[in-house]
Coordinates of C-alpha atoms in Angstrom, one line a residue:
M51 CA 60.2 110.2 80.7
N52 CA 60.8 109.0 84.6
E53 CA 60.4 110.0 87.6
M54 CA 62.7 109.4 90.5
P55 CA 61.0 107.1 92.9
G56 CA 59.6 108.7 95.4
R57 CA 60.9 112.1 94.2
P58 CA 57.9 114.2 93.4
L59 CA 58.0 115.4 89.5
G60 CA 59.6 118.8 89.4
E61 CA 61.5 118.8 92.6
M62 CA 65.9 119.2 92.1
P63 CA 68.0 116.3 93.3
R64 CA 69.2 117.1 96.7
D65 CA 73.1 116.1 95.3
H66 CA 72.8 118.8 92.7
R67 CA 73.6 122.7 92.8
P68 CA 72.2 124.6 89.5
T69 CA 74.7 127.1 87.9
K70 CA 73.0 130.8 89.8
S71 CA 71.2 129.6 92.7
I72 CA 68.8 132.5 95.3
R73 CA 70.7 134.2 96.9
V74 CA 69.6 135.1 100.8
L75 CA 70.5 137.8 102.5
L76 CA 69.0 136.4 106.7
A77 CA 68.9 139.3 109.2
E78 CA 67.8 137.6 113.6
D79 CA 69.2 139.1 116.0
Q80 CA 69.2 135.4 118.1
G81 CA 72.8 133.8 116.7
M82 CA 71.4 130.4 117.5
L83 CA 68.0 130.5 115.4
R84 CA 70.1 133.0 112.4
G85 CA 72.4 129.9 112.1
A86 CA 70.2 127.0 111.6
L87 CA 67.7 128.8 109.4
A88 CA 71.0 129.2 107.4
L89 CA 72.5 125.3 107.7
L90 CA 68.7 124.7 106.7
L91 CA 68.0 127.5 104.4
G92 CA 71.4 126.7 103.2
L93 CA 71.0 122.5 102.5
E94 CA 68.5 123.2 99.9
P95 CA 69.5 123.1 96.0
D96 CA 68.9 126.0 95.1
I97 CA 68.9 128.7 97.4
E98 CA 72.4 130.1 98.6
V99 CA 73.3 132.6 102.7
V100 CA 75.4 135.2 100.9
A101 CA 75.0 137.7 103.8
Q102 CA 74.0 136.8 107.2
V103 CA 72.7 140.4 109.9
G104 CA 71.4 140.4 113.4
A105 CA 70.9 144.5 113.3
G106 CA 68.3 146.1 111.5
D107 CA 70.3 149.0 110.5
A108 CA 73.0 146.7 108.7
I109 CA 70.6 145.2 106.4
V110 CA 70.5 148.1 103.9
D111 CA 74.4 148.2 103.2
A112 CA 74.9 144.1 103.8
A113 CA 72.5 144.9 100.8
L114 CA 74.3 146.6 98.1
L115 CA 77.5 144.7 99.1
H116 CA 75.9 141.6 98.7
R117 CA 73.5 141.7 96.3
P118 CA 70.9 139.2 97.1
D119 CA 67.9 138.2 95.0
V120 CA 65.7 137.9 98.5
A121 CA 65.6 139.5 101.9
L122 CA 64.7 137.5 104.7
L123 CA 64.0 139.6 107.0
D124 CA 62.8 139.6 111.3
I125 CA 61.3 142.9 112.3
E126 CA 62.2 143.4 116.1
L127 CA 66.1 143.9 115.3
P128 CA 68.0 146.2 116.9
G129 CA 68.9 150.2 115.6
M130 CA 65.9 149.3 112.7
S131 CA 63.7 147.4 112.3
G132 CA 62.7 144.8 109.7
L133 CA 59.9 147.1 108.4
E134 CA 61.7 150.3 108.8
A135 CA 64.6 148.5 106.7
A136 CA 62.4 147.0 103.5
A137 CA 61.0 150.6 103.5
E138 CA 65.2 151.0 102.9
L139 CA 65.0 148.3 100.4
R140 CA 62.4 149.2 97.9
D141 CA 63.8 152.2 97.3
Q142 CA 68.1 151.2 97.4
A143 CA 68.1 148.4 96.0
P144 CA 64.8 148.0 94.5
D145 CA 65.4 144.9 92.3
C146 CA 65.9 143.4 96.3
R147 CA 62.4 140.8 97.5
V148 CA 61.6 141.3 101.1
L149 CA 60.5 138.1 103.1
I150 CA 59.1 139.0 106.3
L151 CA 60.0 135.9 108.9
T152 CA 58.6 136.7 112.4
T153 CA 57.4 135.1 115.1
F154 CA 55.0 137.7 116.0
G155 CA 51.9 137.6 113.1
R156 CA 50.0 140.3 113.7
P157 CA 47.6 142.3 111.1
G158 CA 48.8 145.8 111.9
Y159 CA 52.0 144.7 111.4
L160 CA 51.3 143.2 108.3
R161 CA 49.1 145.8 106.9
R162 CA 53.0 147.9 107.5
A163 CA 55.0 145.4 105.7
M164 CA 53.7 145.6 102.9
E165 CA 52.8 149.5 103.1
A166 CA 57.0 148.9 103.2
G167 CA 56.8 146.9 100.2
A168 CA 56.9 143.5 101.4
A169 CA 56.9 140.7 99.1
G170 CA 56.0 138.1 102.0
F171 CA 55.0 138.0 105.5
L172 CA 54.8 134.4 106.9
V173 CA 56.1 133.7 110.6
K174 CA 58.4 131.3 112.1
D175 CA 56.4 128.2 113.5
G176 CA 56.4 126.9 110.2
P177 CA 58.8 124.0 108.4
V178 CA 61.6 125.0 106.4
E179 CA 60.6 123.9 103.4
E180 CA 57.6 126.2 103.5
L181 CA 60.3 129.2 104.0
A182 CA 61.8 127.8 101.0
A183 CA 58.7 127.9 98.8
A184 CA 58.1 131.0 99.8
I185 CA 61.7 132.7 98.9
R186 CA 61.4 131.1 95.1
R187 CA 57.2 132.3 94.7
V188 CA 58.5 135.8 96.1
L189 CA 61.4 136.2 93.7
T190 CA 59.1 134.6 90.5
G191 CA 56.8 137.5 91.2
E192 CA 54.1 136.2 93.7
T193 CA 53.1 138.4 96.9
V194 CA 52.9 135.4 100.1
I195 CA 51.7 135.8 103.4
D196 CA 50.3 133.8 106.0
P197 CA 47.0 132.1 105.7
A198 CA 45.9 132.7 109.2
L199 CA 47.5 136.8 109.6
A200 CA 45.8 137.6 106.6
A201 CA 42.4 136.8 107.2
A202 CA 43.1 138.8 110.5
A203 CA 44.0 141.9 108.6
L204 CA 41.7 141.3 106.2
G205 CA 38.5 141.7 109.7
A206 CA 41.2 144.3 111.7
G207 CA 40.9 147.8 109.8
P208 CA 43.9 150.0 109.3
N209 CA 46.1 152.1 111.7
P210 CA 43.6 154.5 113.7
L211 CA 46.6 156.1 115.4
T212 CA 48.5 159.1 113.4
T213 CA 52.0 159.3 112.6
R214 CA 52.6 161.4 115.2
E215 CA 50.2 159.7 117.9
C216 CA 52.6 156.7 117.1
D217 CA 55.3 158.8 118.1
V218 CA 54.4 160.1 121.3
L219 CA 54.0 156.2 121.8
K220 CA 56.8 155.1 121.3
A221 CA 58.7 158.2 123.4
S222 CA 56.4 156.4 126.4
V223 CA 58.3 153.2 126.8
D224 CA 61.1 154.4 128.4
G225 CA 58.7 155.9 131.0
A226 CA 59.9 159.8 129.6
T227 CA 57.1 162.7 130.8
V228 CA 55.6 164.5 128.9
A229 CA 58.5 166.4 128.9
D230 CA 60.8 164.4 128.2
I231 CA 58.6 163.5 124.6
A232 CA 58.6 167.2 124.2
E233 CA 61.7 168.2 123.6
R234 CA 62.6 164.4 121.9
L235 CA 59.9 165.1 119.3
H236 CA 60.3 169.2 119.0
L237 CA 56.6 169.5 119.8
S238 CA 55.6 171.7 123.3
E239 CA 54.3 169.8 126.3
S240 CA 50.9 171.1 125.3
T241 CA 50.7 169.6 121.5
V242 CA 52.4 165.9 123.6
R243 CA 49.5 166.4 126.1
N244 CA 46.9 166.2 122.5
Y245 CA 48.6 163.6 120.8
L246 CA 48.5 161.3 124.3
S247 CA 45.0 161.6 124.7
S248 CA 43.8 160.6 121.8
A249 CA 45.4 157.6 121.4
I250 CA 43.8 156.6 125.1
G251 CA 40.9 157.3 123.5
K252 CA 41.6 155.3 119.9
T253 CA 43.3 152.8 122.1
A254 CA 40.2 152.7 124.5
T255 CA 42.9 152.3 127.9
R256 CA 43.4 154.2 130.8
N257 CA 46.7 156.4 129.9
R258 CA 49.7 156.3 128.1
M259 CA 51.8 153.2 128.9
E260 CA 48.4 150.7 128.5
A261 CA 47.3 152.4 125.1
M262 CA 51.3 152.1 124.1
R263 CA 50.9 148.0 125.8
E264 CA 48.0 148.1 123.4
A265 CA 49.2 149.6 120.4
R266 CA 52.7 147.6 120.3
Q267 CA 50.1 144.5 120.2
Q268 CA 47.8 145.3 117.9
G269 CA 51.2 145.7 115.8
W270 CA 50.9 149.4 114.9
L271 CA 54.0 150.6 116.5

């Protein structure tokens, strides 16, 4: 059989869309980027973007309504993070494969994504052809991870912070006082101080705001 000139073996002609396309849900809070991604992915002959959302807390409802094969999620979204949404999709829409696409290629985020059941993790600076290929690969059962990030994650080690230490650092983001944090998390003020002190020590920082920034930089929060 002769190949079409200039077309790699196995590549589908652009003017042919298969009977059953890969259904994709796209979650991205930046409207212009979301629209551009949807447009570019829609040019792929075997991919159809069936839903677009701009907030994390809209992901699960959209998935249950549109039944995508793959959910393409950013991490930092209003309402709920992409990592939290990935964990909910694992429970409520287990047939939907999750691919995290983010600007923040941090080893801690990769570990949390895998723990949440994500099938892939890519950073946004790659070409759309690689993203389309990753969508196809995760649908076949593969796990697709950005190679540089995978190497960094192997050397980074696990998150040293406990769940409660992460909670108190997250509650410190808006400059809340110890009393505010204690009330919000239903803890005593002395317990909050102990968690903060432990988190500061583990992050090798001088105060809770530095500890919070370091933990976010590492992708632990």
